[in-house]
Coordinates of C-alpha atoms in Angstrom, one line a residue:
M13 CA -12.9 16.3 -1.9
T14 CA -13.2 13.7 -5.0
S15 CA -14.6 10.7 -4.8
L16 CA -12.9 7.8 -4.2
E17 CA -13.5 4.3 -4.9
L18 CA -12.6 1.3 -4.4
A19 CA -11.9 -2.0 -6.0
R20 CA -10.2 -5.6 -5.9
L21 CA -7.2 -6.1 -7.7
T22 CA -9.1 -8.4 -9.9
D23 CA -11.0 -5.3 -11.5
V24 CA -7.6 -3.9 -12.9
A25 CA -5.9 -4.0 -16.4
T26 CA -3.4 -6.1 -16.9
D27 CA -1.8 -3.2 -19.2
D28 CA -2.7 -0.9 -16.5
L29 CA -1.0 -2.5 -13.4
V30 CA 2.7 -3.5 -15.9
A31 CA 2.6 -0.1 -16.3
L32 CA 2.2 1.5 -12.7
M33 CA 4.5 -1.3 -11.8
T34 CA 7.3 -0.7 -14.6
H35 CA 7.3 3.0 -14.2
P36 CA 10.3 3.8 -13.7
L37 CA 10.0 7.1 -11.0
M38 CA 7.7 3.9 -8.5
R39 CA 10.5 1.0 -9.3
R40 CA 12.7 2.8 -7.5
H41 CA 10.8 2.8 -4.2
M42 CA 9.9 -0.9 -4.7
P43 CA 13.9 -3.0 -4.6
L44 CA 11.0 -6.7 -4.4
L45 CA 10.0 -5.9 -8.4
G46 CA 13.2 -7.2 -10.2
D47 CA 14.4 -6.0 -13.4
R48 CA 10.7 -6.5 -14.9
F49 CA 6.8 -6.8 -14.6
T50 CA 5.0 -8.6 -17.4
E51 CA 1.7 -9.2 -18.5
S52 CA 2.5 -12.9 -16.5
D53 CA 4.5 -11.2 -13.4
A54 CA 1.1 -8.3 -13.5
R55 CA -1.4 -11.8 -13.1
A56 CA 0.9 -13.7 -11.1
F57 CA 0.6 -10.7 -8.1
V58 CA -3.7 -10.2 -8.4
A59 CA -3.8 -13.4 -7.8
C60 CA -1.1 -13.4 -5.0
K61 CA -3.2 -10.5 -2.6
E62 CA -7.4 -12.2 -4.1
R63 CA -5.1 -15.3 -1.8
L64 CA -4.7 -12.9 1.4
W65 CA -8.3 -11.6 0.7
A66 CA -9.8 -16.0 0.9
E67 CA -7.4 -16.8 3.9
H68 CA -7.5 -13.3 5.7
G69 CA -10.3 -10.8 5.0
Y70 CA -8.4 -8.4 3.7
G71 CA -5.9 -7.5 1.5
P72 CA -5.2 -4.6 -0.9
W73 CA -7.4 -2.7 -3.0
A74 CA -7.4 -1.0 -6.8
I75 CA -7.4 2.7 -5.8
Y76 CA -10.2 5.2 -8.2
P77 CA -10.1 8.7 -7.6
D78 CA -12.4 10.3 -9.7
G79 CA -12.9 7.3 -11.5
R80 CA -10.3 6.6 -13.0
F81 CA -6.6 3.6 -12.2
A82 CA -4.5 5.7 -9.3
G83 CA -2.7 2.6 -8.0
W84 CA -3.3 -0.2 -5.2
G85 CA -3.1 -0.4 -1.9
G86 CA -4.2 -1.2 1.6
L87 CA -4.1 -3.2 4.9
Q88 CA -2.8 -7.0 3.8
P89 CA -0.5 -9.3 6.2
E90 CA 3.1 -8.8 7.7
A91 CA 4.6 -10.3 10.6
G92 CA 1.1 -10.3 12.6
D93 CA 0.4 -7.2 12.0
A94 CA -2.1 -5.2 9.5
D95 CA 0.8 -3.3 6.9
L96 CA -0.8 -0.1 5.0
A97 CA 1.5 0.0 1.4
R98 CA 0.4 3.0 -0.9
V99 CA 1.5 2.5 -4.4
L100 CA 0.6 5.6 -6.4
H101 CA 1.1 6.6 -10.3
P102 CA 3.0 9.8 -9.9
H103 CA 0.4 11.2 -11.1
F104 CA -1.6 10.8 -8.5
W105 CA 1.3 11.9 -5.7
G106 CA -0.4 14.8 -4.6
R107 CA -3.9 12.4 -3.3
G108 CA -2.1 11.0 -1.0
R109 CA -2.8 11.9 2.4
Q110 CA -7.0 11.3 1.1
I111 CA -6.8 7.7 0.1
Y112 CA -3.9 7.2 3.1
D113 CA -7.1 8.0 5.3
E114 CA -9.9 6.2 4.0
F115 CA -7.1 3.6 4.6
I116 CA -7.1 4.3 8.1
R117 CA -10.6 4.8 9.0
R118 CA -11.6 1.5 7.5
A119 CA -8.3 -0.3 9.5
F120 CA -9.3 1.0 12.0
G121 CA -12.6 1.2 12.3
E122 CA -14.6 -1.2 10.7
M123 CA -11.6 -3.9 10.8
G124 CA -11.5 -3.1 14.1
F125 CA -8.0 -3.6 14.3
V126 CA -5.6 -2.0 17.0
R127 CA -2.2 -1.3 15.5
V128 CA -1.0 -0.8 11.5
T129 CA 2.7 -1.2 10.7
A130 CA 4.3 0.0 7.1
L131 CA 7.9 -0.9 5.3
L132 CA 9.9 1.8 3.8
P133 CA 12.8 1.7 2.0
S134 CA 15.8 2.6 2.2
S135 CA 15.5 4.9 -1.2
R136 CA 12.3 7.3 0.8
V137 CA 15.6 8.7 3.6
A138 CA 12.3 11.2 4.7
P139 CA 10.3 9.1 6.4
R140 CA 8.7 12.7 8.4
A141 CA 5.5 12.4 6.8
L142 CA 5.1 9.1 8.3
E143 CA 6.4 10.5 11.7
R144 CA 3.8 13.8 11.2
L145 CA 0.7 10.6 11.0
G146 CA 1.7 9.6 14.6
F147 CA 3.2 6.9 13.4
R148 CA 7.2 5.6 15.2
R149 CA 9.9 4.2 14.0
D150 CA 9.6 0.6 15.3
G151 CA 13.1 -1.1 13.7
E152 CA 14.1 -3.1 10.7
V153 CA 12.7 -5.8 8.3
D154 CA 14.4 -8.0 6.3
L155 CA 12.4 -8.9 3.4
N156 CA 14.3 -10.5 0.5
G157 CA 17.8 -9.7 1.0
E158 CA 16.0 -5.6 1.7
R159 CA 15.7 -4.1 4.5
F160 CA 12.6 -2.1 5.4
A161 CA 12.6 1.0 8.3
R162 CA 9.9 -0.6 9.6
Y163 CA 6.9 2.1 11.9
V164 CA 4.1 1.3 14.1
L165 CA 0.4 2.8 14.4
E166 CA -1.4 2.6 17.0
N167 CA -5.1 3.0 17.1
P168 CA -5.8 6.4 18.3
T169 CA -9.6 5.4 19.9
P170 CA -9.3 1.3 21.1
Q171 CA -12.1 0.2 20.9
Q172 CA -13.9 -0.3 24.6

């Protein structure tokens, strides 16, 4: 296994975040991004995610496997639940499981969540990977006019 570091999004170079969020393979799975993602958008995005940390005590991290920026993700509040997000540059798609395992360890361990959710856009037509991880389908949600399938994962070892 290789090293994995999680840091705040404020540590990410704006150019790196713009490159990630404008990559064509990434964009097709992020319908809420709109047509462009500029340096100004990147700064506003980071400020929004930092507010989650200030208001809720958790939010997404910058992801650095082996010291290289791979993307962002983690947990963020969504409709009363902790929603799991993971946005990786295509060069790091093979590292998703290691990153997921770390997020879940923190979510159900030190953060003490009883469940987490995951929202998949309609472009993600094969949710089998989530189902293999124990997530179950829990309906659909509408975010800014876009439909997402909602999945829930219960803590397999609830706190006593």
